[in-house]
Amino acid sequence: MKKLILMLMLFMPMATFAQKFGHVNAQEVMASMPEFIKARGEVEAQAKQYDNDLKAMQDEMQRKYEDYEKNKSTMNETKRHETEESLSQMYQKIQQSAQDNQQALGKLQQDKIGPITNKLVEAIKAVGKAGGYVYIMDTTSGIPYISETLSKDVTAEVKAELNKTK
């Protein structure tokens, strides 16, 4: 019985070394996917549109403020108060628009990029299953160290898997 336990203890480390580990550069793979490039372009175009809209609103507010500053000494109290209130409302509208645009952009990005990310994850799983890997780590996830001698780079295999599913 002691010999059996001793043999198991000796062979256990060998079983650990026989396991296959892989690593993948998910950002590199994602950046090479045509659907990602298209989605990123759509998100960037929408972000530019939002920025342009906000800039136009800010420019209009700036013009109205400068006009107010130039003419406030000639305005009666009621007109001055109305103009200040209008400027205040315009500022709040700009703030609300910026917040709404940020939320809409986040949702758009999630809607466009989410399915692509899922497709990438499925390709990594398929490569892992086909190759008998115990674990495939993403080198872009901030892992401090991945041994390239004990781990195989499967980035090319993941790209090939994605090309099969087109």
PDB file of N, CA and C in Angstrom, residues 23-33 36 116-117 120-121 124 136-141 153-155 158-159 162:
ATOM      1  N   HIS A  23      -1.627  30.199 -24.854  1.00  0.00           N
ATOM      2  CA  HIS A  23      -1.875  31.621 -24.660  1.00  0.00           C
ATOM      3  C   HIS A  23      -2.233  32.239 -26.012  1.00  0.00           C
ATOM      4  N   VAL A  24      -3.021  33.296 -25.943  1.00  0.00           N
ATOM      5  CA  VAL A  24      -3.517  33.945 -27.151  1.00  0.00           C
ATOM      6  C   VAL A  24      -3.496  35.458 -26.948  1.00  0.00           C
ATOM      7  N   ASN A  25      -3.209  36.170 -28.003  1.00  0.00           N
ATOM      8  CA  ASN A  25      -3.289  37.623 -27.965  1.00  0.00           C
ATOM      9  C   ASN A  25      -4.664  37.986 -28.527  1.00  0.00           C
ATOM     10  N   ALA A  26      -5.647  38.084 -27.654  1.00  0.00           N
ATOM     11  CA  ALA A  26      -7.031  38.302 -28.064  1.00  0.00           C
ATOM     12  C   ALA A  26      -7.210  39.648 -28.765  1.00  0.00           C
ATOM     13  N   GLN A  27      -6.476  40.661 -28.344  1.00  0.00           N
ATOM     14  CA  GLN A  27      -6.594  41.971 -29.000  1.00  0.00           C
ATOM     15  C   GLN A  27      -6.118  41.905 -30.449  1.00  0.00           C
ATOM     16  N   GLU A  28      -5.038  41.185 -30.677  1.00  0.00           N
ATOM     17  CA  GLU A  28      -4.520  41.033 -32.033  1.00  0.00           C
ATOM     18  C   GLU A  28      -5.537  40.314 -32.913  1.00  0.00           C
ATOM     19  N   VAL A  29      -6.116  39.244 -32.369  1.00  0.00           N
ATOM     20  CA  VAL A  29      -7.105  38.487 -33.129  1.00  0.00           C
ATOM     21  C   VAL A  29      -8.325  39.355 -33.412  1.00  0.00           C
ATOM     22  N   MET A  30      -8.809  40.037 -32.381  1.00  0.00           N
ATOM     23  CA  MET A  30      -9.996  40.884 -32.525  1.00  0.00           C
ATOM     24  C   MET A  30      -9.741  41.973 -33.567  1.00  0.00           C
ATOM     25  N   ALA A  31      -8.583  42.597 -33.506  1.00  0.00           N
ATOM     26  CA  ALA A  31      -8.268  43.689 -34.429  1.00  0.00           C
ATOM     27  C   ALA A  31      -8.183  43.222 -35.875  1.00  0.00           C
ATOM     28  N   SER A  32      -7.959  41.942 -36.089  1.00  0.00           N
ATOM     29  CA  SER A  32      -7.856  41.426 -37.453  1.00  0.00           C
ATOM     30  C   SER A  32      -9.201  40.925 -37.996  1.00  0.00           C
ATOM     31  N   MET A  33     -10.224  40.927 -37.173  1.00  0.00           N
ATOM     32  CA  MET A  33     -11.541  40.440 -37.607  1.00  0.00           C
ATOM     33  C   MET A  33     -12.246  41.541 -38.417  1.00  0.00           C
ATOM     34  N   PHE A  36     -15.105  43.227 -36.690  1.00  0.00           N
ATOM     35  CA  PHE A  36     -14.686  44.138 -35.623  1.00  0.00           C
ATOM     36  C   PHE A  36     -14.268  45.482 -36.213  1.00  0.00           C
ATOM     37  N   ILE A 116     -19.203  40.007 -31.390  1.00  0.00           N
ATOM     38  CA  ILE A 116     -17.886  39.696 -31.949  1.00  0.00           C
ATOM     39  C   ILE A 116     -16.995  39.089 -30.868  1.00  0.00           C
ATOM     40  N   THR A 117     -17.080  39.643 -29.669  1.00  0.00           N
ATOM     41  CA  THR A 117     -16.323  39.096 -28.540  1.00  0.00           C
ATOM     42  C   THR A 117     -16.767  37.660 -28.254  1.00  0.00           C
ATOM     43  N   LEU A 120     -15.261  35.343 -30.736  1.00  0.00           N
ATOM     44  CA  LEU A 120     -13.848  35.108 -30.425  1.00  0.00           C
ATOM     45  C   LEU A 120     -13.709  34.101 -29.283  1.00  0.00           C
ATOM     46  N   VAL A 121     -14.515  34.258 -28.253  1.00  0.00           N
ATOM     47  CA  VAL A 121     -14.466  33.332 -27.110  1.00  0.00           C
ATOM     48  C   VAL A 121     -14.793  31.915 -27.576  1.00  0.00           C
ATOM     49  N   ILE A 124     -11.814  30.462 -29.342  1.00  0.00           N
ATOM     50  CA  ILE A 124     -10.779  30.066 -28.376  1.00  0.00           C
ATOM     51  C   ILE A 124     -11.164  28.741 -27.711  1.00  0.00           C
ATOM     52  N   ILE A 136      -6.295  28.258 -21.746  1.00  0.00           N
ATOM     53  CA  ILE A 136      -5.717  29.203 -22.705  1.00  0.00           C
ATOM     54  C   ILE A 136      -5.857  30.589 -22.094  1.00  0.00           C
ATOM     55  N   MET A 137      -4.712  31.241 -21.877  1.00  0.00           N
ATOM     56  CA  MET A 137      -4.691  32.550 -21.224  1.00  0.00           C
ATOM     57  C   MET A 137      -4.608  33.659 -22.269  1.00  0.00           C
ATOM     58  N   ASP A 138      -5.243  34.763 -21.983  1.00  0.00           N
ATOM     59  CA  ASP A 138      -5.178  35.932 -22.851  1.00  0.00           C
ATOM     60  C   ASP A 138      -3.997  36.774 -22.406  1.00  0.00           C
ATOM     61  N   THR A 139      -3.022  36.942 -23.275  1.00  0.00           N
ATOM     62  CA  THR A 139      -1.814  37.693 -22.913  1.00  0.00           C
ATOM     63  C   THR A 139      -2.099  39.179 -22.735  1.00  0.00           C
ATOM     64  N   THR A 140      -3.237  39.656 -23.227  1.00  0.00           N
ATOM     65  CA  THR A 140      -3.564  41.078 -23.101  1.00  0.00           C
ATOM     66  C   THR A 140      -4.393  41.376 -21.861  1.00  0.00           C
ATOM     67  N   SER A 141      -4.635  40.382 -21.034  1.00  0.00           N
ATOM     68  CA  SER A 141      -5.504  40.589 -19.877  1.00  0.00           C
ATOM     69  C   SER A 141      -4.765  41.088 -18.638  1.00  0.00           C
ATOM     70  N   ASP A 153       1.623  29.437 -28.018  1.00  0.00           N
ATOM     71  CA  ASP A 153       0.875  30.568 -28.574  1.00  0.00           C
ATOM     72  C   ASP A 153      -0.109  30.010 -29.600  1.00  0.00           C
ATOM     73  N   VAL A 154      -1.401  30.153 -29.312  1.00  0.00           N
ATOM     74  CA  VAL A 154      -2.445  29.612 -30.186  1.00  0.00           C
ATOM     75  C   VAL A 154      -3.166  30.726 -30.951  1.00  0.00           C
ATOM     76  N   THR A 155      -2.563  31.906 -30.998  1.00  0.00           N
ATOM     77  CA  THR A 155      -3.195  33.039 -31.684  1.00  0.00           C
ATOM     78  C   THR A 155      -3.503  32.694 -33.132  1.00  0.00           C
ATOM     79  N   VAL A 158      -6.428  30.311 -33.402  1.00  0.00           N
ATOM     80  CA  VAL A 158      -7.711  30.981 -33.154  1.00  0.00           C
ATOM     81  C   VAL A 158      -8.136  31.755 -34.397  1.00  0.00           C
ATOM     82  N   LYS A 159      -7.179  32.429 -35.050  1.00  0.00           N
ATOM     83  CA  LYS A 159      -7.506  33.151 -36.282  1.00  0.00           C
ATOM     84  C   LYS A 159      -7.993  32.168 -37.348  1.00  0.00           C
ATOM     85  N   LEU A 162     -11.532  31.100 -36.590  1.00  0.00           N
ATOM     86  CA  LEU A 162     -12.482  32.148 -36.967  1.00  0.00           C
ATOM     87  C   LEU A 162     -12.714  32.181 -38.470  1.00  0.00           C
TER      88      LEU A 162
END
